[in-house]
CSV table of C-alpha atoms in Angstrom, one decimal:
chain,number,residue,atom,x,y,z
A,1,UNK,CA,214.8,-216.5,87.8
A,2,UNK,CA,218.0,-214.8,86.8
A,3,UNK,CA,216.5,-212.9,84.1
A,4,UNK,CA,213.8,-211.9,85.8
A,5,UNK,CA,215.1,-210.6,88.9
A,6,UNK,CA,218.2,-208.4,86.6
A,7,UNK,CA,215.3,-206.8,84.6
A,8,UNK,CA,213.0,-206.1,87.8
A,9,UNK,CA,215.9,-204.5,89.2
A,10,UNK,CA,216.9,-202.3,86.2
A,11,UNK,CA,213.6,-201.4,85.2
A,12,UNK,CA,210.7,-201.5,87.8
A,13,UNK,CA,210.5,-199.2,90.9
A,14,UNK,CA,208.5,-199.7,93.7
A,15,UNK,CA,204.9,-198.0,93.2
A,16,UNK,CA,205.3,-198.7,89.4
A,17,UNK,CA,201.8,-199.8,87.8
A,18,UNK,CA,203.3,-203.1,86.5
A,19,UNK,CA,201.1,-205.2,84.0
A,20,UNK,CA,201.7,-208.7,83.6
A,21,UNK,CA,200.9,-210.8,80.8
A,22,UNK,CA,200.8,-214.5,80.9
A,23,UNK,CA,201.1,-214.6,85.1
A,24,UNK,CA,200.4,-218.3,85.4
A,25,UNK,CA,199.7,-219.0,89.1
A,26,UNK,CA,201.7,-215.8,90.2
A,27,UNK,CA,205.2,-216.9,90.7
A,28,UNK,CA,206.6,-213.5,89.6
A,29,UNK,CA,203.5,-211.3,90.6
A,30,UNK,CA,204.5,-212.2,94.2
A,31,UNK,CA,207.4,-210.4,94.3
A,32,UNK,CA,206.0,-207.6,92.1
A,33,UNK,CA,203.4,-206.8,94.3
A,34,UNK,CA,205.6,-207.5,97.9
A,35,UNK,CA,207.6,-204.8,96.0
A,36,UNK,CA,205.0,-202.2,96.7
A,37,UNK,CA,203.9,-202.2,92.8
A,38,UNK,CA,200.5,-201.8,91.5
A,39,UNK,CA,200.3,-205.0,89.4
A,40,UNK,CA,197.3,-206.1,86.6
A,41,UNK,CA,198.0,-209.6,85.5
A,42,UNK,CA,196.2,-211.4,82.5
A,43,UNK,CA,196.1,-215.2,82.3
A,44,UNK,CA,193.9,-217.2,79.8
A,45,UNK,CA,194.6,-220.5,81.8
A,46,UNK,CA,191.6,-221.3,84.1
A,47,UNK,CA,193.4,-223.3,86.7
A,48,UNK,CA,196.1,-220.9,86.9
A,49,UNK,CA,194.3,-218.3,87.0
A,50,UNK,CA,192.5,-219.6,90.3
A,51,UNK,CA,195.5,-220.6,91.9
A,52,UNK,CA,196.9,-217.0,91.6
A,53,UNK,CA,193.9,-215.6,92.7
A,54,UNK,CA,193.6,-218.1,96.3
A,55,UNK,CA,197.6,-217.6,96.4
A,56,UNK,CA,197.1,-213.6,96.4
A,57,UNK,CA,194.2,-213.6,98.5
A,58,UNK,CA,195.9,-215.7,101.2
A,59,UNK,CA,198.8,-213.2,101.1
A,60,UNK,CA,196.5,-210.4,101.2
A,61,UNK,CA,198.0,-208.5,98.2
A,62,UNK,CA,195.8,-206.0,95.9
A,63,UNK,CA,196.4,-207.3,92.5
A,64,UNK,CA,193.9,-207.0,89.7
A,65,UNK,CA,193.1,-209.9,88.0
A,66,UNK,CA,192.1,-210.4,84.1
A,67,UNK,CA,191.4,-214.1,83.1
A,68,UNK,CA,192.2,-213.8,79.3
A,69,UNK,CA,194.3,-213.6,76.4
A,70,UNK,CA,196.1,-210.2,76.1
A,71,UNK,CA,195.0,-209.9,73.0
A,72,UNK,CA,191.5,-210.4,73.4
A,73,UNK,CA,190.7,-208.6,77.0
A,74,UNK,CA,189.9,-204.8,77.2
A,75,UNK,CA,192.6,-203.1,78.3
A,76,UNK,CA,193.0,-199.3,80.0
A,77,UNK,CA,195.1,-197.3,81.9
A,78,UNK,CA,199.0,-196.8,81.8
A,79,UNK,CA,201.8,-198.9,83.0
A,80,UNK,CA,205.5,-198.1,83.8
A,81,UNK,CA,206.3,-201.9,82.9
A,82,UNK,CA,204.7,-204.2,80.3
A,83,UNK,CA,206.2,-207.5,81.3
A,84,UNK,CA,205.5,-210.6,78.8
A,85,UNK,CA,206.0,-213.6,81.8
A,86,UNK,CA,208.6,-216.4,80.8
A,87,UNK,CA,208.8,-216.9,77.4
A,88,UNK,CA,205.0,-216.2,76.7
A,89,UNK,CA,205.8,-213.5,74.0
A,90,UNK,CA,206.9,-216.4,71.8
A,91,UNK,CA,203.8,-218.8,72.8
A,92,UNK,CA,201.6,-216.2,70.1
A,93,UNK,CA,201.6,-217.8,67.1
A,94,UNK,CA,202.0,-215.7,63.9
A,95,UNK,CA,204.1,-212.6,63.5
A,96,UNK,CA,201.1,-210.2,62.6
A,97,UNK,CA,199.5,-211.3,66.3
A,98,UNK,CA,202.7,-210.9,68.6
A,99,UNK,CA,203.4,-207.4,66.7
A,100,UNK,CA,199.8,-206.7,67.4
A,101,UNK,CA,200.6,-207.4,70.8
A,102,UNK,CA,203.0,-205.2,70.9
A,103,UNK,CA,201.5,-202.4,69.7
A,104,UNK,CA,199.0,-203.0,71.8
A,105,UNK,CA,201.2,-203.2,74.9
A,106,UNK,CA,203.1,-200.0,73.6
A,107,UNK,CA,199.8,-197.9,73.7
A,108,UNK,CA,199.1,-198.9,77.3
A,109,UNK,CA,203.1,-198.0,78.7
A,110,UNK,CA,203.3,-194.6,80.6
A,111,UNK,CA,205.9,-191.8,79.6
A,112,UNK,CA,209.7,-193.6,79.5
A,113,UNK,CA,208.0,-197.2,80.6
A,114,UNK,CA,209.1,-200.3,79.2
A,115,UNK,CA,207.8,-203.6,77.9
A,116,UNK,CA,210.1,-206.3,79.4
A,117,UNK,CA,210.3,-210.1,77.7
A,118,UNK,CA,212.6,-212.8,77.0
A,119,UNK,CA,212.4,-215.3,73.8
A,120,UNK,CA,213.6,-218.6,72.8
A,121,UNK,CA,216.4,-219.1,70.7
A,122,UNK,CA,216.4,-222.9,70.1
A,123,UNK,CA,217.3,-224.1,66.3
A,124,UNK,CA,214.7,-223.7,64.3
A,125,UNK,CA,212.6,-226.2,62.0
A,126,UNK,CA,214.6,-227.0,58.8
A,127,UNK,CA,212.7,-225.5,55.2
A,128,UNK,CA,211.3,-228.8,54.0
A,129,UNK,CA,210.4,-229.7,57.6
A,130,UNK,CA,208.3,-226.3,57.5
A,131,UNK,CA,207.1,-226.9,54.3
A,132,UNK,CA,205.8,-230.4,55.2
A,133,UNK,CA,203.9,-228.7,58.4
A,134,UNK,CA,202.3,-226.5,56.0
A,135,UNK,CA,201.2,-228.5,53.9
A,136,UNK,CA,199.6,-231.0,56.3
A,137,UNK,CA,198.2,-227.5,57.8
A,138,UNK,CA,196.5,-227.1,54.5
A,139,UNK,CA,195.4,-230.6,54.4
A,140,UNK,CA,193.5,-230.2,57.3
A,141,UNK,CA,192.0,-227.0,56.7
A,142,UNK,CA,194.0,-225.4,59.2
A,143,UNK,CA,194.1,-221.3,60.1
A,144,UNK,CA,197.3,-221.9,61.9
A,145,UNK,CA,200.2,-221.1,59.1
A,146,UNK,CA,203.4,-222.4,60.5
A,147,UNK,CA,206.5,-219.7,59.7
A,148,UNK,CA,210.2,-220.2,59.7
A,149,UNK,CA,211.0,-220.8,63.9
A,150,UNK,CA,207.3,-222.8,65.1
A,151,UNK,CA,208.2,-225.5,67.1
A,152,UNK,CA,205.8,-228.0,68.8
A,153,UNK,CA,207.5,-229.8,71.6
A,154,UNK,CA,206.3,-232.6,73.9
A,155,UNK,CA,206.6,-232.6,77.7
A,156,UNK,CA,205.9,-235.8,79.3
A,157,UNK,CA,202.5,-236.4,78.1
A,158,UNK,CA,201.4,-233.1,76.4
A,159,UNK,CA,202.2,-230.7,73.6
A,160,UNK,CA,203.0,-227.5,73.6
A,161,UNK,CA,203.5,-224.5,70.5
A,162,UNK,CA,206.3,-222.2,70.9
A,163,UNK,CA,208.2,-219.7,68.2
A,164,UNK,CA,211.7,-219.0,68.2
A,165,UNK,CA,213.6,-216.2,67.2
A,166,UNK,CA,216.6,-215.2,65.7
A,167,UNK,CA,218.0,-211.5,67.3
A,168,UNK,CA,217.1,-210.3,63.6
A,169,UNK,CA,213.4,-211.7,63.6
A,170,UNK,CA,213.1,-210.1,67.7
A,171,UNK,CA,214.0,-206.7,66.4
A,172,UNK,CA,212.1,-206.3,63.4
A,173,UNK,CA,208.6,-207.4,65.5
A,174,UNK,CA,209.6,-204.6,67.9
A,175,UNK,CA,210.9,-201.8,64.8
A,176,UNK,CA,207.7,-202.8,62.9
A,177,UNK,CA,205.5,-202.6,66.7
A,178,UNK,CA,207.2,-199.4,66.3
A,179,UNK,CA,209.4,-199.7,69.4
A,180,UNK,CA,213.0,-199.6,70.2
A,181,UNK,CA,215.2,-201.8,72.0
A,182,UNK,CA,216.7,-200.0,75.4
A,183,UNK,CA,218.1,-203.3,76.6
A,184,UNK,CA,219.3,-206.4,75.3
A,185,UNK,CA,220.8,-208.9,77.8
A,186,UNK,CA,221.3,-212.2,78.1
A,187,UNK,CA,219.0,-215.9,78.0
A,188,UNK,CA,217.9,-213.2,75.6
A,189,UNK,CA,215.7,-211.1,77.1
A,190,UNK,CA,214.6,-207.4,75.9
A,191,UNK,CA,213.3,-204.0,77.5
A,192,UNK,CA,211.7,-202.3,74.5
A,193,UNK,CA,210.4,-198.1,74.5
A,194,UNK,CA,208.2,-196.4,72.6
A,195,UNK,CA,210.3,-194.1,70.2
């Protein structure tokens, strides 16, 4: 996409170490890796994560694969680039997790890497609306707490959780990840640094 290709070009060299999280069946590992980059992916879908793995092997490029949430997996090494695939940063629910991811993303980057995403900015869930959700949440005995900008939306037949976020809300995960904005372009998408 757009996006993708603008930060790739700003931010990742050929022979970076490149992790990517949420790499679906590989669509944008491809080129990472046909760029000469050293790319780790981590994918917690099963059927996606097989696909990239055929799709790769046919291709014949070295990628390391991780089956996995981000947050769960063990993690080491450096990486110049941290790149949160399409929208998957706001797919975490719950502020304290996708800070946490964050953090945990910022300990793994290399001196002057970045962590590259993009978020959704779609209007958010009205106050009683929210309310209502967490109540019914409640109800049901729920762990998920619903905050100001959860949206569930419905592709043909399935369901699917994303958060929203204002440019304030973005910022303040990163700040309180403890990591500054370098870039801010548009479809909005981020390159963050470690202080």
């Amino acid at each position: 996409l757009p996006w993708e290709e603008d930060l790739v070009d700003r931010f990742v060299k050929p022979g970076d170490a490149v992790l990517v999280i949420g790499s679906g069946s590989g669509r944008d590992v491809i080129p990472l890796a046909e760029r000469g980059c050293h790319v780790t992916c981590i994918e917690p879908a099963s059927q996606p994560f097989e696909i990239a793995c055929r799709v790769l092997r046919e291709r014949q490029l070295p990628v390391t694969m991780v089956e996995g949430f981000f947050e769960d997996v063990p993690l080491s090494g450096e990486f110049a680039v941290v790149m949160f695939s399409h929208y998957c940063y706001g797919y975490i629910p719950d502020s304290r997790r996708r800070i946490d991811a964050l953090r945990k993303a910022g300990r793994h980057l290399s001196t002057g890497g970045r962590i590259l995403l993009n978020y959704g900015t779609v209007p958010r869930l009205s106050p009683l609306t929210t309310w209502l959700a967490k109540a019914v949440g409640a109800l049901c005995g729920s762990d998920w707490h619903i905050e100001p900008g959860d949206i569930i939306l419905r592709r043909t037949s399935f369901y699917f959780y994303s958060h929203v976020f204002t440019w304030e809300e973005i910022a303040a995960e990163a700040a309180e990840a403890g990591l500054r904005v370098v870039y801010r372009g548009h479809d909005p998408v981020l390159a963050l640094a470690a202080p």
